[in-house]
Each structure stands twice: as structure tokens, then as C-alpha cells.
Tab-separated table of C-alpha atoms in Angstrom:
chain	number	residue	atom	x	y	z
B	1	UNK	CA	-67.701	221.701	202.869
B	2	UNK	CA	-70.197	220.274	200.633
B	3	UNK	CA	-71.955	217.016	200.300
B	4	UNK	CA	-70.449	215.630	197.882
B	5	UNK	CA	-66.894	216.583	199.287
B	6	UNK	CA	-67.772	214.586	201.786
B	7	UNK	CA	-68.221	211.825	200.061
B	8	UNK	CA	-65.063	211.848	198.080
B	9	UNK	CA	-63.186	212.054	201.542
B	10	UNK	CA	-64.952	209.131	202.772
B	11	UNK	CA	-64.074	207.003	199.576
B	12	UNK	CA	-60.812	207.877	199.602
B	13	UNK	CA	-60.242	207.269	203.484
B	14	UNK	CA	-61.862	203.612	202.786
B	15	UNK	CA	-60.217	203.180	199.257
B	16	UNK	CA	-56.722	203.767	201.717
B	17	UNK	CA	-57.852	201.333	204.620
B	18	UNK	CA	-58.258	198.726	201.598
B	19	UNK	CA	-54.852	198.948	200.278
B	20	UNK	CA	-53.234	198.241	203.550
B	21	UNK	CA	-55.785	195.636	204.089
B	22	UNK	CA	-54.653	194.095	200.666
B	23	UNK	CA	-50.285	194.748	201.889
B	24	UNK	CA	-51.627	192.979	205.291
B	25	UNK	CA	-52.626	190.015	203.263
B	26	UNK	CA	-49.855	189.942	200.826
B	27	UNK	CA	-46.999	190.282	203.553
B	28	UNK	CA	-48.877	187.469	205.839
B	29	UNK	CA	-48.504	185.350	202.508
B	30	UNK	CA	-44.858	185.769	201.899
B	31	UNK	CA	-43.809	184.942	205.730
B	32	UNK	CA	-46.519	181.819	205.470
B	33	UNK	CA	-44.619	180.798	202.202
B	34	UNK	CA	-41.416	180.973	204.035
B	35	UNK	CA	-40.091	178.262	206.467
B	36	UNK	CA	-36.443	177.379	206.537
B	37	UNK	CA	-36.282	178.213	202.785
B	38	UNK	CA	-39.309	175.475	202.026
B	39	UNK	CA	-42.150	176.524	200.307
B	40	UNK	CA	-45.425	175.324	203.355
B	41	UNK	CA	-47.528	175.172	199.681
B	42	UNK	CA	-47.908	171.555	199.087
B	43	UNK	CA	-47.599	170.903	194.791
B	44	UNK	CA	-46.248	174.502	194.546
B	45	UNK	CA	-46.158	175.504	191.101
B	46	UNK	CA	-42.555	176.185	189.783
B	47	UNK	CA	-41.854	176.246	186.264
B	48	UNK	CA	-38.374	175.458	186.615
B	49	UNK	CA	-38.448	172.832	188.775
B	50	UNK	CA	-36.959	170.226	186.422
B	51	UNK	CA	-34.163	172.585	185.208
B	52	UNK	CA	-32.945	173.178	188.222
B	53	UNK	CA	-33.162	170.028	189.693
B	54	UNK	CA	-31.304	168.496	186.891
B	55	UNK	CA	-28.170	170.807	187.303
B	56	UNK	CA	-28.290	170.617	190.719
B	57	UNK	CA	-28.038	166.641	189.746
B	58	UNK	CA	-25.212	167.175	187.550
B	59	UNK	CA	-23.293	169.455	189.791
B	60	UNK	CA	-24.072	167.163	192.726
B	61	UNK	CA	-22.905	163.958	190.944
B	62	UNK	CA	-20.760	164.834	188.255
B	63	UNK	CA	-19.587	161.109	187.402
B	64	UNK	CA	-22.685	160.784	185.396
B	65	UNK	CA	-21.657	162.472	182.655
B	66	UNK	CA	-18.915	160.252	182.031
B	67	UNK	CA	-20.458	157.325	182.672
B	68	UNK	CA	-24.217	158.220	180.955
B	69	UNK	CA	-22.759	160.269	178.157
B	70	UNK	CA	-22.095	158.971	174.736
B	71	UNK	CA	-18.470	159.291	174.924
B	72	UNK	CA	-18.556	156.137	177.445
B	73	UNK	CA	-19.523	154.042	175.161
B	74	UNK	CA	-16.551	151.600	173.946
B	75	UNK	CA	-15.028	151.819	170.271
B	76	UNK	CA	-13.130	149.128	170.672
B	77	UNK	CA	-15.763	146.338	169.320
B	78	UNK	CA	-16.641	145.397	173.186
B	79	UNK	CA	-19.757	145.017	174.084
B	80	UNK	CA	-20.256	147.982	176.889
B	81	UNK	CA	-22.250	147.782	180.000
B	82	UNK	CA	-23.857	151.341	179.086
B	83	UNK	CA	-24.761	152.973	182.418
B	84	UNK	CA	-27.956	155.324	182.874
B	85	UNK	CA	-29.369	157.776	185.081
B	86	UNK	CA	-32.754	155.584	186.946
B	87	UNK	CA	-35.391	158.487	186.702
B	88	UNK	CA	-37.801	156.284	188.846
B	89	UNK	CA	-41.845	157.281	188.251
B	90	UNK	CA	-40.664	160.146	186.363
B	91	UNK	CA	-44.651	160.591	185.547
B	92	UNK	CA	-44.681	163.000	182.251
B	93	UNK	CA	-40.655	162.931	181.811
B	94	UNK	CA	-39.586	165.903	182.172
B	95	UNK	CA	-37.110	165.518	183.804
B	96	UNK	CA	-35.838	162.630	181.815
B	97	UNK	CA	-36.630	164.791	178.520
B	98	UNK	CA	-34.262	167.365	180.103
B	99	UNK	CA	-31.586	164.799	181.130
B	100	UNK	CA	-31.565	162.952	177.475
B	101	UNK	CA	-32.413	165.512	175.532
B	102	UNK	CA	-30.972	168.645	176.607
B	103	UNK	CA	-27.865	167.638	178.452
B	104	UNK	CA	-27.381	164.037	176.064
B	105	UNK	CA	-27.055	161.426	178.726
B	106	UNK	CA	-28.649	157.750	179.101
B	107	UNK	CA	-31.687	157.711	180.412
B	108	UNK	CA	-34.097	154.565	182.111
B	109	UNK	CA	-37.121	155.513	183.230
B	110	UNK	CA	-39.520	153.559	185.247
B	111	UNK	CA	-42.874	154.842	186.007
B	112	UNK	CA	-46.382	152.430	185.317
B	113	UNK	CA	-47.812	154.887	183.068
B	114	UNK	CA	-46.018	155.394	179.328
B	115	UNK	CA	-45.064	158.921	178.046
B	116	UNK	CA	-44.940	160.895	175.639
B	117	UNK	CA	-41.255	162.070	175.565
B	118	UNK	CA	-40.930	163.922	172.485
B	119	UNK	CA	-44.296	165.617	173.022
B	120	UNK	CA	-42.906	166.922	176.511
B	121	UNK	CA	-39.903	167.930	175.068
B	122	UNK	CA	-41.529	169.926	172.581
B	123	UNK	CA	-44.015	171.038	173.944
B	124	UNK	CA	-43.173	172.157	177.376
B	125	UNK	CA	-39.071	172.308	177.570
B	126	UNK	CA	-38.462	173.779	173.853
B	127	UNK	CA	-40.480	176.783	174.554
B	128	UNK	CA	-38.541	177.645	177.613
B	129	UNK	CA	-35.247	177.131	175.842
B	130	UNK	CA	-33.089	180.062	175.084
B	131	UNK	CA	-34.663	181.760	171.863
B	132	UNK	CA	-31.098	179.980	169.832
B	133	UNK	CA	-31.507	176.878	170.851
B	134	UNK	CA	-35.089	177.421	169.753
B	135	UNK	CA	-33.481	178.553	166.411
B	136	UNK	CA	-31.717	175.155	166.418
B	137	UNK	CA	-34.482	172.787	167.206
B	138	UNK	CA	-36.458	173.833	163.858
B	139	UNK	CA	-33.339	174.101	161.705
B	140	UNK	CA	-32.996	170.373	162.884
B	141	UNK	CA	-36.819	169.575	162.511
B	142	UNK	CA	-36.983	170.974	159.106
B	143	UNK	CA	-33.962	168.674	158.021
B	144	UNK	CA	-35.063	165.777	159.977
B	145	UNK	CA	-38.471	166.084	161.313
B	146	UNK	CA	-38.021	162.618	163.318
B	147	UNK	CA	-34.454	164.025	165.112
B	148	UNK	CA	-36.739	164.314	168.600
B	149	UNK	CA	-37.616	160.648	168.476
B	150	UNK	CA	-34.263	159.549	166.491
B	151	UNK	CA	-32.117	161.329	169.866
B	152	UNK	CA	-34.679	159.722	172.562
B	153	UNK	CA	-34.052	156.538	170.799
B	154	UNK	CA	-30.089	156.159	171.032
B	155	UNK	CA	-30.232	157.712	175.060
B	156	UNK	CA	-33.958	156.961	176.404
B	157	UNK	CA	-35.792	153.739	177.447
B	158	UNK	CA	-38.485	153.346	179.050
B	159	UNK	CA	-39.931	150.623	181.393
B	160	UNK	CA	-43.948	151.232	181.809
B	161	UNK	CA	-44.045	149.492	185.199
B	162	UNK	CA	-44.385	150.129	189.083
B	163	UNK	CA	-40.680	150.086	190.914
B	164	UNK	CA	-42.323	147.577	193.172
B	165	UNK	CA	-39.654	145.976	195.358
B	166	UNK	CA	-40.726	143.273	198.465
B	167	UNK	CA	-42.032	145.271	201.401
B	168	UNK	CA	-40.948	143.422	204.097
B	169	UNK	CA	-37.342	143.628	203.071
B	170	UNK	CA	-37.378	147.473	203.474
B	171	UNK	CA	-34.737	148.670	205.889
B	172	UNK	CA	-36.075	150.450	209.418
B	173	UNK	CA	-34.206	148.575	211.270
B	174	UNK	CA	-30.867	149.215	209.808
B	175	UNK	CA	-29.620	145.905	209.525
B	176	UNK	CA	-25.533	144.996	209.189
B	177	UNK	CA	-22.988	142.191	208.537
B	178	UNK	CA	-24.657	138.964	207.372
B	179	UNK	CA	-28.140	139.844	208.040
B	180	UNK	CA	-27.390	142.891	205.525
B	181	UNK	CA	-26.136	140.409	203.301
B	182	UNK	CA	-28.847	137.936	203.411
B	183	UNK	CA	-31.401	140.533	202.963
B	184	UNK	CA	-29.869	141.936	199.609
B	185	UNK	CA	-29.767	138.844	198.291
B	186	UNK	CA	-33.341	138.185	199.044
B	187	UNK	CA	-34.336	141.884	198.180
B	188	UNK	CA	-32.840	141.445	194.969
B	189	UNK	CA	-33.975	138.230	193.886
B	190	UNK	CA	-37.932	139.824	194.731
B	191	UNK	CA	-37.655	142.071	191.744
B	192	UNK	CA	-38.096	141.283	188.314
B	193	UNK	CA	-35.170	141.041	185.542
B	194	UNK	CA	-36.052	143.997	184.410
B	195	UNK	CA	-36.026	145.828	187.388
B	196	UNK	CA	-32.979	143.982	188.513
B	197	UNK	CA	-30.871	144.689	185.538
B	198	UNK	CA	-32.079	148.823	185.537
B	199	UNK	CA	-31.249	149.445	188.936
B	200	UNK	CA	-27.603	146.890	188.927
B	201	UNK	CA	-26.523	148.983	185.269
B	202	UNK	CA	-27.513	152.376	186.963
B	203	UNK	CA	-24.599	155.026	187.843
B	204	UNK	CA	-27.449	156.977	189.736
B	205	UNK	CA	-30.957	156.537	191.597
B	206	UNK	CA	-33.321	159.391	191.653
B	207	UNK	CA	-36.733	159.969	192.376
B	208	UNK	CA	-38.488	163.372	192.440
B	209	UNK	CA	-41.911	163.464	194.102
B	210	UNK	CA	-41.541	159.800	193.527
B	211	UNK	CA	-44.757	158.981	196.167
B	212	UNK	CA	-44.747	155.506	197.110
B	213	UNK	CA	-41.594	154.588	195.723
B	214	UNK	CA	-39.651	156.890	197.550
B	215	UNK	CA	-38.327	154.258	199.924
B	216	UNK	CA	-37.914	151.549	197.918
B	217	UNK	CA	-35.854	153.660	195.376
B	218	UNK	CA	-33.644	154.505	198.887
B	219	UNK	CA	-33.191	150.869	199.869
B	220	UNK	CA	-32.263	149.879	196.146
B	221	UNK	CA	-29.499	152.360	196.503
B	222	UNK	CA	-27.951	150.761	199.902
B	223	UNK	CA	-28.699	147.342	198.472
B	224	UNK	CA	-26.562	147.680	195.246
B	225	UNK	CA	-24.254	150.574	196.657
B	226	UNK	CA	-25.782	152.725	193.975
B	227	UNK	CA	-25.902	156.787	194.459
B	228	UNK	CA	-29.308	158.616	194.827
B	229	UNK	CA	-31.248	161.436	195.564
B	230	UNK	CA	-34.347	161.654	196.163
B	231	UNK	CA	-37.019	164.223	197.164
B	232	UNK	CA	-39.952	163.278	199.038
B	233	UNK	CA	-43.274	164.477	198.694
B	234	UNK	CA	-46.371	162.029	199.518
B	235	UNK	CA	-46.423	160.606	202.763
B	236	UNK	CA	-49.195	157.954	202.776
B	237	UNK	CA	-49.133	156.967	206.460
B	238	UNK	CA	-52.017	154.872	206.290
B	239	UNK	CA	-50.154	152.612	203.763
B	240	UNK	CA	-46.702	152.397	205.346
B	241	UNK	CA	-47.454	151.949	209.443
B	242	UNK	CA	-44.194	150.695	209.786
B	243	UNK	CA	-42.287	153.448	209.863
B	244	UNK	CA	-41.391	154.962	212.978
B	245	UNK	CA	-38.826	157.794	214.062
B	246	UNK	CA	-37.397	158.593	217.656
B	247	UNK	CA	-38.109	162.338	219.470
B	248	UNK	CA	-37.177	164.101	221.966
B	249	UNK	CA	-39.441	165.191	224.860
B	250	UNK	CA	-39.168	167.750	226.989
B	251	UNK	CA	-38.360	166.007	230.386
B	252	UNK	CA	-35.079	165.208	227.563
B	253	UNK	CA	-35.847	161.803	226.979
B	254	UNK	CA	-36.873	159.948	223.453
B	255	UNK	CA	-39.807	158.325	222.417
B	256	UNK	CA	-40.730	156.546	218.759
B	257	UNK	CA	-43.557	158.060	217.253
B	258	UNK	CA	-44.679	156.837	213.445
B	259	UNK	CA	-43.718	158.957	210.720
B	260	UNK	CA	-47.064	161.094	209.040
B	261	UNK	CA	-46.079	164.314	208.454
B	262	UNK	CA	-43.263	165.196	205.557
B	263	UNK	CA	-40.583	166.454	207.946
B	264	UNK	CA	-41.182	163.294	209.689
B	265	UNK	CA	-40.325	161.119	206.391
B	266	UNK	CA	-37.348	163.113	205.368
B	267	UNK	CA	-35.823	162.191	208.858
B	268	UNK	CA	-36.809	158.509	208.469
B	269	UNK	CA	-35.193	158.350	204.827
B	270	UNK	CA	-32.163	160.546	206.005
B	271	UNK	CA	-32.052	157.974	209.427
B	272	UNK	CA	-31.333	154.819	207.514
B	273	UNK	CA	-27.568	155.487	207.306
B	274	UNK	CA	-24.928	157.689	208.613
B	275	UNK	CA	-23.678	158.996	205.224
B	276	UNK	CA	-26.705	160.169	204.194
B	277	UNK	CA	-27.151	163.719	203.588
B	278	UNK	CA	-30.271	166.254	203.302
B	279	UNK	CA	-30.394	169.616	201.443
B	280	UNK	CA	-32.447	171.945	200.579
B	281	UNK	CA	-33.180	172.059	196.714
B	282	UNK	CA	-33.705	175.647	194.733
B	283	UNK	CA	-37.172	175.441	193.991
B	284	UNK	CA	-40.635	176.317	195.561
B	285	UNK	CA	-42.990	173.149	196.871
B	286	UNK	CA	-41.392	169.815	198.635
B	287	UNK	CA	-37.492	170.779	197.940
B	288	UNK	CA	-35.595	168.617	200.439
B	289	UNK	CA	-33.235	166.208	198.817
B	290	UNK	CA	-32.195	163.393	200.701
B	291	UNK	CA	-28.763	161.656	198.651
B	292	UNK	CA	-25.363	159.852	199.016
B	293	UNK	CA	-22.884	159.680	196.783
B	294	UNK	CA	-22.671	155.947	196.682
B	295	UNK	CA	-19.372	156.150	199.067
B	296	UNK	CA	-18.534	153.531	201.355
């Protein structure tokens, strides 16, 4: 065996070892991403998150199709109470765009920053739609260059305000009876008229990664008796210092601990009412939904 043969054998073994290490890293990464079907990557990139969430909403809350679609408008000339989906902390507006333009539902979006929904639809959503839909969109744009804006004007409204509620009226202590009724009255009076109307006329409240507004959405839904779904993301433990849950100790006792992790926050929201449900949604990242169908 000459020197070149020895070098080739050495290189082949080194490459094989490197390939083995690469595969081991891949397997380790895959294992780290899976924990009870929840990705551990905070803020995981998932292009289909909004599409899958919109489909889940329509299958879980089918009443919004009847109450928030154009078929729900009165035809007898009377002034209708137009129900809508309330998208709180909607951000850039992709979820609102999908619900209002792809599913032709009325949507009110609340966010302190203005969003260009038409641009989000054309630049983010439309290129990922089936080809036949893309062709239909181009045909409509040829006939009416402003058709996207026209469709949005029919059924989309944006309130450029934060979803602020009286923090002293949030519900960590689960009041009932007269105490709940009194707090409900104070809660509604503490909201601005626009926010009050937007919640009162909502058929469903939603918050996808709505950050600091998440608990406010849940409590507003309880106070107003509205169906809701929130998908919690950030916890902000240093901002919301009055959140606590009870956990079991090793000696089978319970103790109160402050809410600091995402899992604890989800449990905190779930504990607010026995009618609430928890579900894992079909996308990566923070995908735990806390929801209620509004039934008593």
C-alpha cells in the first residue's frame, strides 16, 4: 500500500465519521423540536400558520360563517347588527386578510400599528394560493385594479388602538354571582366606546400571539359572554406580576407559584373557567390554543 492509498483511506474514514456526526446532530435537533407535539423553537417560522389557524377557526366555530358572512345582512331594509370576528393584536394583518378576503367574513382588527391589509394579501397570501385562484385574482385586477381595496371596504375595519382594559379588573380570583356582575359593569365602563362596541358586536374574539393583550381577550370574552380563542406567546412576567397558579409538590401538597413560563401562562388562562378547553394547533412554534365556544 503506497502513501496515496493510506491518505485516501484516512480521508474516507474522516468523511464517514463526519457524516455520522452530522446525522447525529440532525436526530438531536429533531428530538429537541418535539415535546408533546409542541415545537420548542420560540417564534418558529411557519408559512402556513395563519392559513391553518383560519381553517381551524372555521371548523371549531362554524357559527361565524353564518353570523359574519354577507348572507347575514338584513334584506328587509332594517339596520342590521353586523357581527364580526374581532382579531385582537392582529399585527401585519395576515390572519385578518385571510378571513376577510379568502373566506369573505367581516373582520374588525385591533392593533396600535396600522396595517396594509391589501399589500399583505397581494404580496404574502396570493402568491401561495392555488394557481387557479391566482389566475382569477389577476383577471379581477385587470377588470378592476382596486378590487382588493373594494372587497376590504365591504367587510374589513381596523381600529388603530391598543386593546387596553382596566388591569385591576382582570380575573385572577374568579369572582361569581353579584361580585362578577359588578366587576363586569366596571370592566365595560372602563373600556373606550370603540372597544366596547367592537367586543359587544363580535361573534368571536381571537388572539394569535397577541402578547400583552392575551389575558384581556380572555377576560373580555368572559365579561361579554363571547366565544374566543387565544394562542399565547410571550408571558411578560415582570409586567404582569399578579399572576399565580397552584402546583403540586413532592409531598403531595399544593403551593402557589408566580406565572413565569409559557406552560404556566397557558395553565393560568385555562384555570380561569372550567368551561375552557386546551388544544394543540397544527403548526409549529407556540401552538397551544385556549378556547371557549361561549356556551353556558
